[in-house]
XYZ file of C-alpha atoms in Angstrom:
221
model
C 21.875 27.686 -23.880
C 19.007 30.003 -25.483
C 20.334 29.207 -29.107
C 17.283 27.609 -30.202
C 14.598 29.448 -32.240
C 11.019 28.995 -33.416
C 9.630 25.637 -33.775
C 12.795 24.133 -32.020
C 12.395 26.059 -28.970
C 8.821 24.908 -28.888
C 10.243 21.309 -28.877
C 12.515 22.199 -26.005
C 9.554 23.227 -23.889
C 7.390 20.390 -24.941
C 10.271 18.039 -23.709
C 10.349 19.992 -20.438
C 6.331 19.541 -19.979
C 6.900 15.882 -21.125
C 9.486 15.223 -18.471
C 7.199 16.842 -15.736
C 4.490 14.459 -17.008
C 6.977 11.507 -16.962
C 8.082 12.278 -13.390
C 4.364 12.151 -12.204
C 3.800 8.936 -14.097
C 6.800 7.398 -12.460
C 5.325 8.374 -9.137
C 1.822 6.981 -10.171
C 3.418 3.879 -11.150
C 5.224 3.308 -7.963
C 2.047 4.088 -6.067
C 0.075 1.699 -8.001
C 2.744 -1.147 -7.702
C 3.184 -0.730 -3.853
C -0.763 -0.604 -3.703
C -0.974 -3.863 -5.635
C 1.584 -5.686 -3.814
C 0.704 -4.390 -0.298
C -2.853 -3.412 -0.335
C -6.190 -4.735 -1.738
C -6.693 -8.411 -2.165
C -3.048 -9.191 -2.580
C -1.757 -8.034 0.784
C -2.711 -11.150 2.772
C -1.223 -13.738 0.213
C 1.379 -16.073 1.726
C 5.026 -14.710 1.697
C 8.300 -16.639 1.896
C 8.652 -19.943 -0.006
C 4.852 -20.039 -0.509
C 4.647 -16.705 -1.986
C 3.108 -16.361 -5.703
C 6.403 -15.315 -7.208
C 5.162 -15.682 -10.954
C 2.494 -13.073 -9.961
C 4.978 -10.584 -8.485
C 7.653 -10.709 -11.260
C 6.093 -8.220 -13.558
C 5.149 -5.961 -10.615
C 8.752 -5.885 -9.340
C 9.813 -4.761 -12.867
C 7.063 -2.171 -12.928
C 8.015 -0.557 -9.665
C 11.552 -0.644 -10.613
C 10.780 1.157 -13.856
C 8.373 3.587 -12.071
C 11.479 4.681 -9.914
C 13.880 4.948 -12.874
C 11.078 7.114 -14.498
C 11.316 9.611 -11.800
C 14.949 9.842 -12.024
C 15.083 10.057 -15.738
C 12.335 12.851 -15.773
C 14.443 14.943 -13.527
C 17.557 14.154 -15.653
C 15.545 15.070 -18.999
C 14.281 18.444 -17.538
C 17.915 19.412 -16.723
C 19.255 18.340 -20.116
C 16.444 20.129 -21.936
C 16.769 23.478 -19.935
C 20.701 23.379 -20.390
C 20.386 22.285 -24.000
C 23.101 19.601 -23.213
C 23.624 17.005 -25.953
C 25.428 14.728 -23.349
C 22.463 14.760 -20.856
C 19.832 14.452 -23.469
C 21.688 11.365 -25.249
C 21.835 9.817 -21.624
C 18.140 10.643 -21.317
C 17.321 8.897 -24.772
C 19.349 5.782 -23.566
C 17.365 5.676 -20.236
C 14.138 5.932 -21.952
C 14.935 3.192 -24.251
C 15.625 1.115 -21.213
C 12.378 2.060 -19.422
C 10.530 1.159 -22.757
C 12.048 -2.159 -22.890
C 11.276 -2.768 -19.165
C 7.661 -1.703 -19.577
C 6.945 -3.548 -22.745
C 8.414 -6.825 -20.925
C 6.148 -5.899 -17.896
C 3.213 -5.618 -20.209
C 3.817 -8.686 -22.558
C 4.478 -10.826 -19.294
C 1.358 -9.796 -17.530
C -0.655 -10.753 -20.756
C 1.128 -13.884 -21.672
C 2.039 -15.165 -18.195
C -1.410 -14.540 -16.784
C -2.433 -18.243 -17.001
C 0.789 -19.515 -15.242
C 0.461 -16.892 -12.450
C -3.186 -17.782 -12.021
C -2.525 -21.609 -11.884
C 0.318 -21.107 -9.538
C -1.753 -19.232 -7.003
C -4.643 -21.852 -7.493
C -2.303 -24.647 -6.802
C -1.293 -22.880 -3.557
C -4.804 -22.966 -2.594
C -5.577 -26.408 -3.282
C -2.631 -27.685 -1.489
C -3.823 -25.686 1.656
C -7.234 -26.871 0.939
C -6.180 -30.489 1.019
C -3.787 -30.053 4.003
C -6.952 -28.532 6.109
C -9.112 -31.647 5.115
C -6.243 -34.133 6.220
C -6.107 -32.298 9.554
C -2.745 -30.623 9.188
C -2.164 -27.428 11.088
C -0.382 -25.341 8.634
C -3.477 -25.492 6.202
C -5.729 -23.676 8.555
C -3.875 -20.263 8.497
C -3.220 -20.535 5.092
C -6.715 -21.082 4.131
C -8.073 -18.299 6.371
C -5.473 -16.046 4.493
C -6.715 -16.958 1.097
C -10.359 -16.684 1.874
C -9.944 -13.360 3.409
C -7.851 -11.989 0.520
C -10.287 -13.205 -2.265
C -13.542 -13.224 -0.167
C -14.207 -16.528 -1.018
C -15.168 -20.022 0.438
C -14.029 -23.526 -0.452
C -14.349 -25.004 -3.868
C -17.359 -26.641 -5.132
C -19.078 -26.313 -1.540
C -18.005 -24.172 1.685
C -19.122 -26.895 4.040
C -15.668 -28.745 4.299
C -13.852 -25.411 5.149
C -16.642 -23.495 6.818
C -14.596 -22.647 10.033
C -11.985 -20.840 7.978
C -14.389 -18.520 5.940
C -15.078 -14.920 6.501
C -18.058 -14.349 8.604
C -19.291 -11.491 6.468
C -18.968 -13.405 3.161
C -22.688 -13.583 1.603
C -23.499 -16.562 -0.632
C -20.836 -19.085 -1.782
C -17.910 -17.936 -3.988
C -15.729 -20.675 -5.294
C -12.012 -19.619 -4.426
C -10.709 -21.443 -7.780
C -13.168 -19.038 -9.813
C -12.526 -16.024 -7.547
C -8.458 -16.398 -7.783
C -8.847 -16.714 -11.688
C -11.214 -13.594 -11.924
C -9.354 -11.208 -9.463
C -5.760 -12.057 -10.704
C -6.821 -11.967 -14.260
C -8.260 -8.456 -13.771
C -5.305 -7.254 -11.990
C -2.622 -8.546 -14.419
C -4.606 -7.144 -17.195
C -4.383 -3.620 -15.475
C -0.477 -4.279 -14.891
C -0.243 -4.970 -18.723
C -2.292 -1.929 -19.645
C -0.099 0.330 -17.522
C 3.099 -1.287 -18.793
C 2.241 -0.795 -22.405
C 0.718 2.772 -21.786
C 3.893 3.966 -20.192
C 5.960 2.390 -23.098
C 3.782 4.363 -25.578
C 4.390 7.354 -23.628
C 8.360 6.942 -23.611
C 8.033 6.764 -27.403
C 7.135 10.397 -27.568
C 10.056 11.297 -25.076
C 12.465 9.641 -27.250
C 11.398 11.371 -30.457
C 11.586 14.834 -28.529
C 15.042 14.384 -27.068
C 16.353 12.974 -30.358
C 14.936 16.231 -32.326
C 16.171 18.490 -29.624
C 19.581 16.790 -29.434
C 19.936 17.100 -33.265
C 18.812 20.724 -33.327
C 21.355 21.723 -30.575
C 24.232 20.075 -32.680
C 23.280 21.737 -35.862
C 22.878 25.087 -34.150
C 26.388 24.876 -32.528
C 27.762 23.570 -36.053
C 26.431 26.628 -37.665
C 28.090 28.863 -35.097
């Protein structure tokens, strides 16, 4: 430790700063993922066999990557401070895994958006028709959907009016609201995923440069 000089020492401290930022970003990603899953309009969606798993797959990957980011950020700080090639090499490998996970999340969010939207719309339509046919299980599910998306019915609210939120002003088609809300949320997930992937590129560059510099300085000695 302490053999680096000049610009390479600057790289070391840049990597330390990067890892602090990376750790904070991991915390933010986890908080965002948990809020998306258990807060906002998504918290009241059905669970179990009727849950929209297509919608949550990318989200689960995002939260997992956020947890890994926090661990990797700490590992990177230790490697940079101790000037350890082994730890920095492991740090680079972990960043590569995070990069792949975040790119996968971003691509899934953008490309799989239509599949997720249609899946949730189909769930709503099944509950809608069950309610009209007088089946009990459609009642609670419709109330959940109407509360989560602040909407009522399809073309007209009259057939399902008893299940609609009392505070809802005007008519909002649930089919349209599902598409609009999920589209925005998945785009946000995609942007976060791609943004974090871009951030990891800088970390991989810094760690590679620092690792090579440490090796060269020891070869000279």
